[in-house]
XYZ file of C-alpha atoms in Angstrom:
606
model
C 32.690 1.372 -24.207
C 34.563 4.087 -26.058
C 38.311 4.429 -25.394
C 38.994 6.067 -22.035
C 35.483 5.534 -20.707
C 34.738 3.440 -17.607
C 31.124 2.737 -18.511
C 29.603 -0.712 -18.207
C 26.956 -2.599 -20.147
C 24.289 -4.645 -18.337
C 23.119 -7.890 -19.944
C 20.070 -9.850 -18.713
C 20.997 -13.540 -18.496
C 20.089 -16.784 -16.794
C 22.743 -19.212 -15.555
C 22.246 -23.006 -15.657
C 24.361 -24.581 -12.943
C 24.258 -27.934 -14.789
C 25.717 -26.433 -17.962
C 28.946 -24.685 -18.783
C 27.140 -21.931 -20.715
C 25.494 -18.615 -19.969
C 22.114 -18.545 -21.777
C 19.994 -15.492 -22.654
C 16.869 -15.128 -20.524
C 13.458 -15.757 -22.096
C 12.389 -12.142 -21.613
C 13.021 -8.971 -19.620
C 10.295 -9.662 -17.034
C 12.048 -12.438 -15.153
C 10.797 -15.646 -16.788
C 13.145 -18.515 -16.185
C 14.342 -21.036 -18.732
C 12.964 -24.567 -18.405
C 14.531 -26.657 -15.644
C 16.675 -29.645 -16.618
C 16.275 -33.030 -14.983
C 19.995 -33.516 -14.338
C 20.993 -33.215 -10.688
C 23.093 -30.116 -9.908
C 26.764 -30.694 -9.033
C 28.001 -29.946 -5.484
C 28.540 -26.256 -4.862
C 30.759 -24.526 -2.361
C 29.602 -21.698 -0.088
C 30.753 -19.235 -2.751
C 28.644 -20.776 -5.530
C 26.142 -18.532 -7.246
C 22.900 -18.427 -5.256
C 24.093 -20.857 -2.565
C 22.716 -20.465 0.914
C 19.359 -19.172 -0.266
C 16.544 -21.501 0.915
C 14.326 -20.261 -1.926
C 16.767 -21.374 -4.634
C 15.674 -24.438 -6.562
C 19.250 -25.622 -7.174
C 18.998 -25.395 -10.950
C 18.464 -21.916 -12.420
C 19.550 -18.485 -11.227
C 18.882 -15.138 -12.881
C 21.782 -12.737 -13.218
C 22.735 -9.514 -14.973
C 26.030 -9.374 -16.772
C 28.282 -6.297 -16.491
C 31.082 -5.830 -19.027
C 33.958 -3.692 -17.776
C 37.301 -3.225 -19.555
C 36.617 -6.349 -21.568
C 35.792 -8.511 -18.543
C 32.290 -9.774 -17.742
C 30.933 -10.028 -14.191
C 27.624 -11.560 -13.067
C 25.161 -9.953 -10.612
C 22.791 -12.360 -8.829
C 19.353 -10.661 -9.100
C 18.164 -12.223 -5.844
C 21.079 -11.673 -3.465
C 22.798 -8.805 -5.365
C 26.110 -10.611 -4.959
C 28.677 -10.155 -7.783
C 30.536 -13.153 -9.260
C 33.340 -13.636 -11.764
C 32.436 -15.494 -14.954
C 35.508 -17.684 -14.647
C 34.616 -20.596 -12.392
C 36.571 -21.970 -9.447
C 38.196 -25.400 -9.115
C 34.896 -27.073 -8.193
C 33.001 -25.434 -11.056
C 31.445 -22.777 -8.806
C 31.061 -19.034 -9.502
C 33.365 -17.116 -7.155
C 31.981 -14.033 -5.390
C 34.033 -10.881 -6.009
C 31.800 -8.044 -4.761
C 28.360 -6.630 -3.967
C 25.738 -4.807 -6.086
C 23.930 -1.774 -4.630
C 20.548 -1.583 -6.477
C 19.777 1.884 -5.101
C 23.017 3.575 -6.187
C 23.374 1.214 -9.191
C 26.963 0.540 -8.242
C 29.069 -2.595 -7.955
C 31.832 -2.506 -5.371
C 34.581 -4.988 -6.276
C 36.721 -6.571 -3.582
C 40.122 -8.134 -4.064
C 39.072 -11.611 -2.964
C 36.193 -13.736 -1.816
C 37.543 -13.572 1.716
C 37.405 -9.772 1.533
C 33.814 -9.933 0.275
C 32.737 -12.169 3.146
C 34.628 -10.046 5.675
C 33.096 -6.831 4.286
C 29.576 -8.274 4.484
C 30.174 -9.578 8.022
C 31.457 -6.188 9.233
C 28.451 -4.450 7.678
C 26.069 -6.793 9.485
C 27.924 -6.332 12.788
C 27.731 -2.550 12.419
C 23.972 -2.722 11.768
C 23.455 -4.947 14.817
C 25.485 -2.557 16.998
C 23.439 0.425 15.808
C 20.188 -1.410 16.547
C 21.415 -2.313 20.041
C 22.378 1.305 20.759
C 19.022 2.537 19.495
C 17.195 -0.050 21.626
C 19.111 0.997 24.755
C 18.312 4.671 24.151
C 14.611 3.878 23.689
C 14.566 1.832 26.911
C 16.181 4.705 28.836
C 13.595 7.158 27.497
C 10.746 4.782 28.401
C 12.075 4.328 31.953
C 12.359 8.091 32.421
C 8.796 8.630 31.170
C 7.492 5.852 33.431
C 9.241 7.413 36.428
C 7.633 10.789 35.743
C 4.223 9.151 35.389
C 4.631 7.435 38.797
C 5.520 10.764 40.385
C 2.369 12.317 38.895
C 0.197 9.495 40.261
C 1.670 9.869 43.761
C 1.245 13.659 43.691
C -2.393 13.328 42.653
C -2.983 10.763 45.414
C -1.581 13.235 47.978
C -3.679 16.041 46.555
C -0.575 17.993 45.524
C -1.986 19.420 42.291
C 0.836 21.959 41.878
C 3.541 19.298 41.787
C 1.411 17.058 39.593
C 0.965 19.883 37.065
C 4.686 20.704 37.121
C 5.727 17.081 36.550
C 3.048 16.707 33.856
C 4.577 19.667 32.019
C 8.012 18.093 32.389
C 6.676 14.805 30.989
C 5.153 16.638 28.021
C 8.509 18.328 27.287
C 10.256 14.965 27.556
C 7.820 13.329 25.119
C 8.125 16.237 22.696
C 11.923 15.979 22.808
C 11.752 12.234 22.194
C 9.459 12.716 19.190
C 11.832 15.311 17.717
C 14.746 12.888 18.061
C 12.770 10.122 16.348
C 11.799 12.465 13.505
C 15.405 13.636 13.142
C 16.660 10.042 12.830
C 13.961 9.372 10.217
C 14.908 12.506 8.250
C 18.599 11.570 8.316
C 17.859 8.035 7.079
C 15.658 9.378 4.263
C 18.281 11.926 3.224
C 20.968 9.255 3.210
C 18.828 6.949 1.083
C 18.057 9.706 -1.438
C 21.677 10.742 -1.613
C 22.658 7.170 -2.414
C 19.958 6.819 -5.077
C 20.676 10.150 -6.774
C 24.464 10.344 -6.618
C 26.391 9.596 -9.778
C 29.596 8.005 -8.561
C 32.765 8.891 -10.442
C 34.240 5.859 -12.261
C 36.943 4.065 -10.264
C 38.958 0.919 -10.830
C 37.064 -0.729 -7.956
C 33.543 0.401 -8.968
C 31.208 -0.022 -11.937
C 28.549 2.590 -12.700
C 25.586 2.189 -15.044
C 26.072 4.532 -18.051
C 22.417 5.566 -18.554
C 21.643 6.484 -14.953
C 18.537 8.623 -14.446
C 17.985 11.069 -11.626
C 15.585 8.369 -10.371
C 16.190 4.725 -11.191
C 13.748 1.846 -10.788
C 14.715 -0.958 -8.402
C 12.990 -4.164 -7.248
C 10.311 -3.410 -4.642
C 11.526 -5.973 -2.127
C 11.212 -9.579 -0.997
C 7.501 -9.268 -0.125
C 6.602 -8.146 -3.677
C 9.446 -9.543 -5.829
C 7.644 -8.833 -9.112
C 6.869 -5.194 -8.235
C 9.003 -2.180 -9.135
C 9.939 0.813 -6.970
C 11.016 4.208 -8.313
C 12.387 5.886 -5.163
C 13.142 9.471 -4.282
C 10.493 11.912 -5.580
C 11.733 15.340 -4.388
C 9.935 18.705 -4.507
C 10.589 22.251 -3.360
C 9.382 23.035 0.177
C 6.836 25.563 -1.102
C 5.617 23.400 -3.999
C 1.931 22.658 -4.505
C 1.124 19.014 -5.161
C -1.647 17.399 -7.200
C -3.081 13.898 -6.842
C -4.332 11.965 -9.863
C -6.942 9.257 -9.221
C -8.088 6.972 -12.019
C -8.849 3.417 -13.011
C -9.532 1.819 -16.358
C -10.830 -1.691 -17.006
C -9.875 -3.310 -20.313
C -12.187 -5.696 -22.198
C -11.111 -7.865 -23.857
C -8.090 -8.063 -21.555
C -4.558 -7.229 -22.654
C -2.030 -9.867 -23.548
C 0.783 -10.505 -21.089
C 3.149 -8.575 -23.362
C 0.813 -5.560 -23.398
C 0.708 -5.622 -19.592
C 4.522 -5.543 -19.513
C 4.526 -2.566 -21.879
C 2.069 -0.757 -19.590
C 4.319 -1.392 -16.585
C 7.404 -0.150 -18.458
C 5.568 2.982 -19.574
C 4.466 3.705 -16.008
C 7.958 3.199 -14.563
C 9.669 5.300 -17.251
C 7.132 8.129 -17.069
C 7.217 8.051 -13.270
C 10.993 8.471 -13.261
C 11.004 11.197 -15.937
C 8.086 13.193 -14.463
C 9.162 12.838 -10.806
C 5.942 11.090 -9.759
C 5.059 9.145 -6.625
C 2.145 6.911 -5.733
C 0.789 3.377 -6.088
C -0.182 1.785 -9.396
C -1.730 -1.668 -9.921
C -1.373 -2.918 -13.507
C -3.209 -6.056 -14.599
C -4.145 -7.556 -17.925
C -7.606 -6.186 -17.096
C -6.327 -2.585 -16.774
C -5.065 0.140 -14.389
C -5.892 1.192 -10.808
C -3.839 4.196 -9.712
C -3.200 6.923 -7.171
C -0.386 9.207 -8.340
C 1.096 12.408 -6.887
C 3.307 15.088 -8.412
C 3.244 18.616 -9.763
C 0.014 19.579 -11.514
C 1.643 19.699 -14.946
C 3.414 16.356 -14.433
C 0.397 14.280 -13.352
C -1.496 15.671 -16.339
C 1.450 14.820 -18.587
C 1.229 11.219 -17.341
C -2.473 11.077 -18.228
C -1.702 12.410 -21.709
C 1.073 9.822 -22.133
C -1.441 7.039 -21.453
C -3.845 8.528 -24.010
C -1.125 8.598 -26.655
C -0.004 5.061 -25.808
C -3.488 3.470 -25.936
C -6.050 6.009 -27.183
C -8.751 3.368 -27.704
C -9.019 2.862 -23.936
C -7.603 5.914 -22.143
C -9.102 8.770 -24.169
C -12.417 8.186 -22.329
C -10.890 7.479 -18.907
C -12.242 9.563 -16.016
C -9.053 11.191 -14.671
C -9.701 12.975 -11.338
C -7.207 15.718 -10.405
C -6.992 17.056 -6.822
C -4.873 20.229 -6.998
C -3.208 22.739 -4.633
C -2.289 20.255 -1.901
C 0.562 20.731 0.582
C 3.855 19.132 -0.442
C 3.535 16.717 2.501
C 0.645 15.052 0.658
C 3.029 13.700 -2.009
C 4.178 10.069 -2.076
C 7.951 9.751 -1.663
C 8.195 6.776 -4.029
C 6.338 5.314 -6.986
C 5.337 1.656 -6.527
C 4.151 -0.334 -9.552
C 2.546 -3.729 -8.892
C 1.795 -6.317 -11.610
C -1.419 -7.988 -10.400
C -4.131 -10.379 -11.556
C -7.067 -8.165 -10.452
C -7.363 -4.390 -10.102
C -9.350 -5.062 -6.926
C -8.790 -8.368 -5.155
C -12.206 -10.035 -5.204
C -10.904 -13.504 -6.042
C -12.560 -13.173 -9.452
C -9.534 -13.149 -11.720
C -9.312 -14.752 -15.143
C -12.323 -16.806 -16.230
C -14.116 -16.139 -12.918
C -14.416 -12.421 -13.716
C -17.978 -11.428 -14.677
C -18.109 -9.227 -17.810
C -18.460 -5.490 -17.214
C -20.321 -4.548 -20.385
C -24.044 -3.887 -20.081
C -24.224 -4.265 -16.280
C -24.636 -1.330 -13.866
C -25.796 2.131 -14.940
C -23.247 4.808 -14.038
C -24.908 7.856 -12.420
C -23.321 11.268 -12.011
C -23.305 12.698 -8.492
C -26.507 14.756 -8.895
C -28.499 11.892 -10.422
C -27.246 9.542 -7.710
C -28.265 12.100 -5.067
C -31.830 12.114 -6.427
C -31.938 8.325 -6.699
C -31.120 8.030 -2.964
C -34.410 9.789 -2.196
C -36.540 7.197 -4.013
C -38.453 4.469 -2.094
C -38.008 0.733 -2.710
C -34.256 1.360 -3.022
C -31.212 0.005 -1.200
C -27.647 1.353 -1.129
C -24.705 -1.035 -0.759
C -21.433 0.310 0.666
C -18.834 -1.734 -1.217
C -15.959 -0.532 0.966
C -14.398 -2.277 3.964
C -16.038 -1.953 7.382
C -13.202 0.146 8.840
C -13.794 2.701 6.074
C -17.556 2.784 6.648
C -16.951 3.266 10.394
C -15.787 6.873 9.930
C -18.178 7.982 7.169
C -21.040 6.842 4.921
C -24.198 8.008 3.167
C -27.254 8.718 5.339
C -30.214 9.049 2.916
C -33.612 10.470 3.978
C -35.808 8.230 6.168
C -38.368 7.991 3.339
C -35.708 7.153 0.759
C -33.192 4.377 0.251
C -32.080 1.924 2.928
C -28.311 1.743 3.497
C -26.751 -1.744 3.694
C -23.243 -2.418 4.978
C -21.896 -5.895 4.048
C -19.460 -5.555 6.999
C -16.434 -6.703 5.000
C -12.915 -6.919 6.348
C -11.561 -7.095 2.795
C -12.939 -7.146 -0.737
C -12.767 -10.938 -1.036
C -15.663 -11.096 1.475
C -18.093 -9.575 -1.038
C -18.816 -12.643 -3.253
C -19.717 -14.828 -0.239
C -21.861 -12.057 1.282
C -23.736 -11.639 -2.012
C -24.249 -15.399 -2.347
C -25.991 -15.605 1.056
C -29.728 -16.308 0.859
C -30.547 -13.549 3.377
C -28.684 -10.991 1.243
C -30.461 -11.908 -1.985
C -33.845 -11.850 -0.248
C -33.199 -8.309 1.015
C -32.178 -7.095 -2.458
C -34.917 -8.825 -4.441
C -37.292 -6.455 -6.255
C -35.343 -3.337 -5.190
C -33.362 -0.704 -7.029
C -29.764 -1.371 -6.007
C -27.359 1.562 -5.643
C -23.649 0.900 -5.020
C -20.764 3.168 -4.051
C -17.100 3.083 -3.026
C -14.229 5.564 -2.651
C -13.371 6.195 -6.303
C -15.580 3.831 -8.287
C -13.212 0.978 -9.131
C -14.524 -1.463 -6.512
C -18.087 -1.015 -7.765
C -17.200 -2.081 -11.312
C -16.596 -5.773 -10.669
C -18.986 -5.883 -7.674
C -21.905 -4.500 -9.692
C -21.089 -6.891 -12.554
C -21.182 -9.823 -10.140
C -24.483 -8.649 -8.630
C -26.036 -8.282 -12.087
C -24.834 -11.752 -13.030
C -26.118 -13.410 -9.815
C -29.492 -11.622 -9.477
C -30.234 -10.298 -12.964
C -33.966 -9.572 -13.393
C -34.652 -10.302 -9.711
C -33.673 -6.665 -8.936
C -35.204 -3.493 -10.379
C -31.924 -2.160 -11.709
C -28.278 -1.768 -10.615
C -26.685 1.702 -10.390
C -23.248 2.866 -9.280
C -21.847 6.280 -8.365
C -19.631 7.569 -11.185
C -16.296 8.679 -9.697
C -17.223 7.366 -6.251
C -17.523 9.347 -3.015
C -14.485 11.390 -4.074
C -16.422 12.902 -6.988
C -19.658 13.234 -4.964
C -17.896 15.411 -2.352
C -16.331 17.539 -5.085
C -19.796 18.110 -6.562
C -21.394 18.811 -3.136
C -19.092 21.308 -1.415
C -20.211 22.832 1.858
C -22.998 20.586 3.145
C -21.757 17.350 1.552
C -25.227 16.298 0.418
C -26.281 13.064 2.114
C -22.711 12.209 3.115
C -21.901 12.177 6.839
C -18.482 11.852 8.421
C -15.283 11.372 6.429
C -14.275 9.527 3.296
C -11.287 7.255 3.962
C -8.607 7.651 1.251
C -5.626 5.498 0.293
C -3.201 8.397 0.085
C -1.603 10.849 2.507
C -4.791 12.876 2.908
C -5.971 9.981 5.132
C -9.632 11.055 5.116
C -11.686 13.821 3.517
C -14.704 15.415 5.134
C -17.777 16.816 3.405
C -15.991 20.167 3.454
C -13.118 18.909 1.321
C -10.656 19.278 4.186
C -7.915 16.880 5.203
C -8.269 14.566 8.176
C -6.513 16.875 10.635
C -8.484 19.967 9.582
C -12.034 18.679 9.162
C -14.940 19.704 11.380
C -17.442 17.165 10.066
C -19.552 15.013 12.371
C -17.422 12.301 14.017
C -18.918 8.897 13.153
C -16.371 6.495 14.666
C -15.166 5.832 18.195
C -11.973 4.769 19.966
C -11.782 0.989 20.362
C -10.224 1.277 23.823
C -12.259 3.968 25.602
C -15.277 4.609 23.343
C -14.709 8.354 22.888
C -15.795 9.813 19.508
C -12.836 9.427 17.139
C -12.329 9.037 13.377
C -8.584 9.156 12.721
C -6.537 6.047 12.018
C -3.271 6.965 13.724
C -0.365 4.992 15.097
C -0.881 2.081 12.661
C -2.854 0.140 15.283
C -4.486 -3.144 14.229
C -7.265 -5.316 15.578
C -5.677 -7.988 17.792
C -7.975 -10.642 16.274
C -8.173 -9.907 12.529
C -5.499 -7.211 11.923
C -7.700 -4.605 10.194
C -6.922 -0.925 11.007
C -8.190 0.135 14.424
C -9.429 3.503 15.701
C -7.455 4.495 18.830
C -7.624 8.049 20.200
C -4.493 10.014 21.072
C -5.112 9.753 24.806
C -5.119 5.943 24.594
C -2.137 5.991 22.238
C -0.152 7.972 24.799
C -1.060 5.365 27.452
C 0.110 2.581 25.086
C -3.041 0.595 25.781
C -2.170 -1.834 23.006
C 0.756 -3.107 25.102
C -1.431 -3.799 28.126
C -2.409 -7.539 28.158
C -5.602 -6.709 30.068
C -6.734 -4.483 27.177
C -6.306 -7.136 24.472
C -10.040 -7.742 24.122
C -10.710 -4.001 23.883
C -8.188 -3.622 21.060
C -10.506 -5.244 18.546
C -12.525 -3.944 15.640
C -16.339 -3.643 15.926
C -16.850 -6.798 13.820
C -14.700 -8.935 16.097
C -16.320 -7.454 19.205
C -19.743 -8.351 17.866
C -18.636 -11.903 17.141
C -17.190 -12.240 20.652
C -20.476 -10.960 22.096
C -22.175 -13.960 20.462
C -24.536 -12.386 17.919
C -26.930 -14.820 16.260
C -25.323 -14.245 12.863
C -21.801 -13.015 12.283
C -21.271 -9.741 10.400
C -19.981 -11.646 7.387
C -23.087 -13.878 7.264
C -25.876 -11.336 7.025
C -26.743 -7.994 5.397
C -26.595 -5.242 7.998
C -28.129 -1.788 7.959
C -25.647 0.828 9.062
C -26.628 2.294 12.429
C -27.016 6.071 12.424
C -25.648 8.253 15.206
C -28.262 8.877 17.859
C -30.562 6.127 16.588
C -31.599 3.083 18.585
C -28.727 1.114 17.081
C -26.168 3.371 18.762
C -25.755 1.160 21.853
C -22.247 -0.117 22.526
C -21.474 -3.835 22.269
C -20.079 -5.283 25.502
C -17.503 -8.051 25.447
C -18.177 -11.357 27.134
C -15.324 -11.929 29.571
C -12.813 -14.581 28.616
C -14.088 -15.259 25.094
C -11.671 -15.468 22.181
C -12.174 -15.332 18.427
C -10.206 -17.124 15.745
C -7.069 -15.193 14.839
C -7.657 -14.382 11.166
C -4.672 -13.050 9.268
C -6.515 -10.282 7.458
C -4.903 -6.894 6.830
C -5.430 -3.669 4.975
C -3.081 -4.843 2.258
C -2.793 -3.325 -1.194
C -5.977 -4.688 -2.747
C -7.051 -1.211 -3.875
C -5.363 2.086 -4.694
C -8.377 4.361 -4.175
């Protein structure tokens, strides 16, 4: 640093506990140096990385910080700060803590102070959680008491008192919701303040010299290789745009090219104040990005300049003039093996060139009216439940593979019954934005080839079809589930809470018509998103043990009912509203299904 400046320099390093040296890391993406066979020496509780069950006892990644001529080491896993000078037993002594959000190291006078500081922080967090839990229990008891009074009043026929107490209960619930929202707002504001503040240099603190308004940090322990750019902020009256796009790359990028793509995305996201989710693989991009109209377009142009051979022909879809609440708060960038998780990564991936014919919305609309044609919905079953294509009776037949996740598709396609139903037919495929059809159509072409009369996919997916068919929505019925804050889009181009399209789904608990995934409720058997109406949400039916069987998705209910072939083992025609297939499936009392750990996950971005 220049004279008089308190700036620090960060150095990416890897520390070998067996050696007495600090070695440069292999690269900037977290590769470790090769492990040595020598056994590590004993380490005290203050040794670098000690106490972490995930540590392998040999190599730890750190960042070096030089301040006033002295170098300190930041453990990238635990964010603990250590002095370079070792202790009597050869261990690295902890001297502080690194805050990745504020990019600040707080130095303490001794290891004892560091441990005491961390212990006090944990005690304070535990106390706050206990207080919050007690307050929630008090509110629940009060609400339960009011509900009992209402029940007694109704039993006595005292409708006036029942109505008065019901109004009081509604006010109580509204007040509780406002308090919860206020706590959430305060936490968010505190987090943003920490991430955006530039702390003045102090003798006890180190501040990164090249701090942006938004700085990338590790995503978290569940996705250690992913990057988070937190804190996208907009004016209250701002209009937001959403950019949807994907781009497959053949031949695939090198690992180094993938790293460059990730760095470009993170840097542009920070500079342009973008939010969203981006999956970057060696096979390309899969992205949903939000920001101001000019900024999301600037990101698209940056990709074109960076790799014109691939991105100049990319189909970038821009959804403009959205409310500011539709924006993502953070930008998450995930390095992945597949753009869509089919289990077909690497050599298993069927080539995309020369497979399905891409049809624009109007051509696809006409193709749905042709006989000897089938349409495959490549989305998950919980998406199809609230909206899908309903072609004319004399036209194509709609097939729903009834998938809980995309990895179910290869096994469904390999089934003999599936291939028999597709043989000799024109095969149309569709999904939300088009990306899931790319690899799925390639696999179908590879497996069936000349046994079908052609494979076609909807260019731009349902998203583009609805844009090209405003008003009546063409052959689309219900809502198109989206992986952004719009939640679902009807044929009228409205958001989920404004649409007036035909309701295709129903509440899992009571069976009333419903098509909004609210409350983050999951199937108790397989964990896919579950439709639960607001009335049942208010009754907290998911916490009632007697309702456990009801809180299951349609696929699990059908399996419990003992169908001759499970939804994953046969091709199924989607049942239309009002048709003979509209009968409800009743549960067989006492039956249980295997608890499959399947969730919505992050296998797609749109």
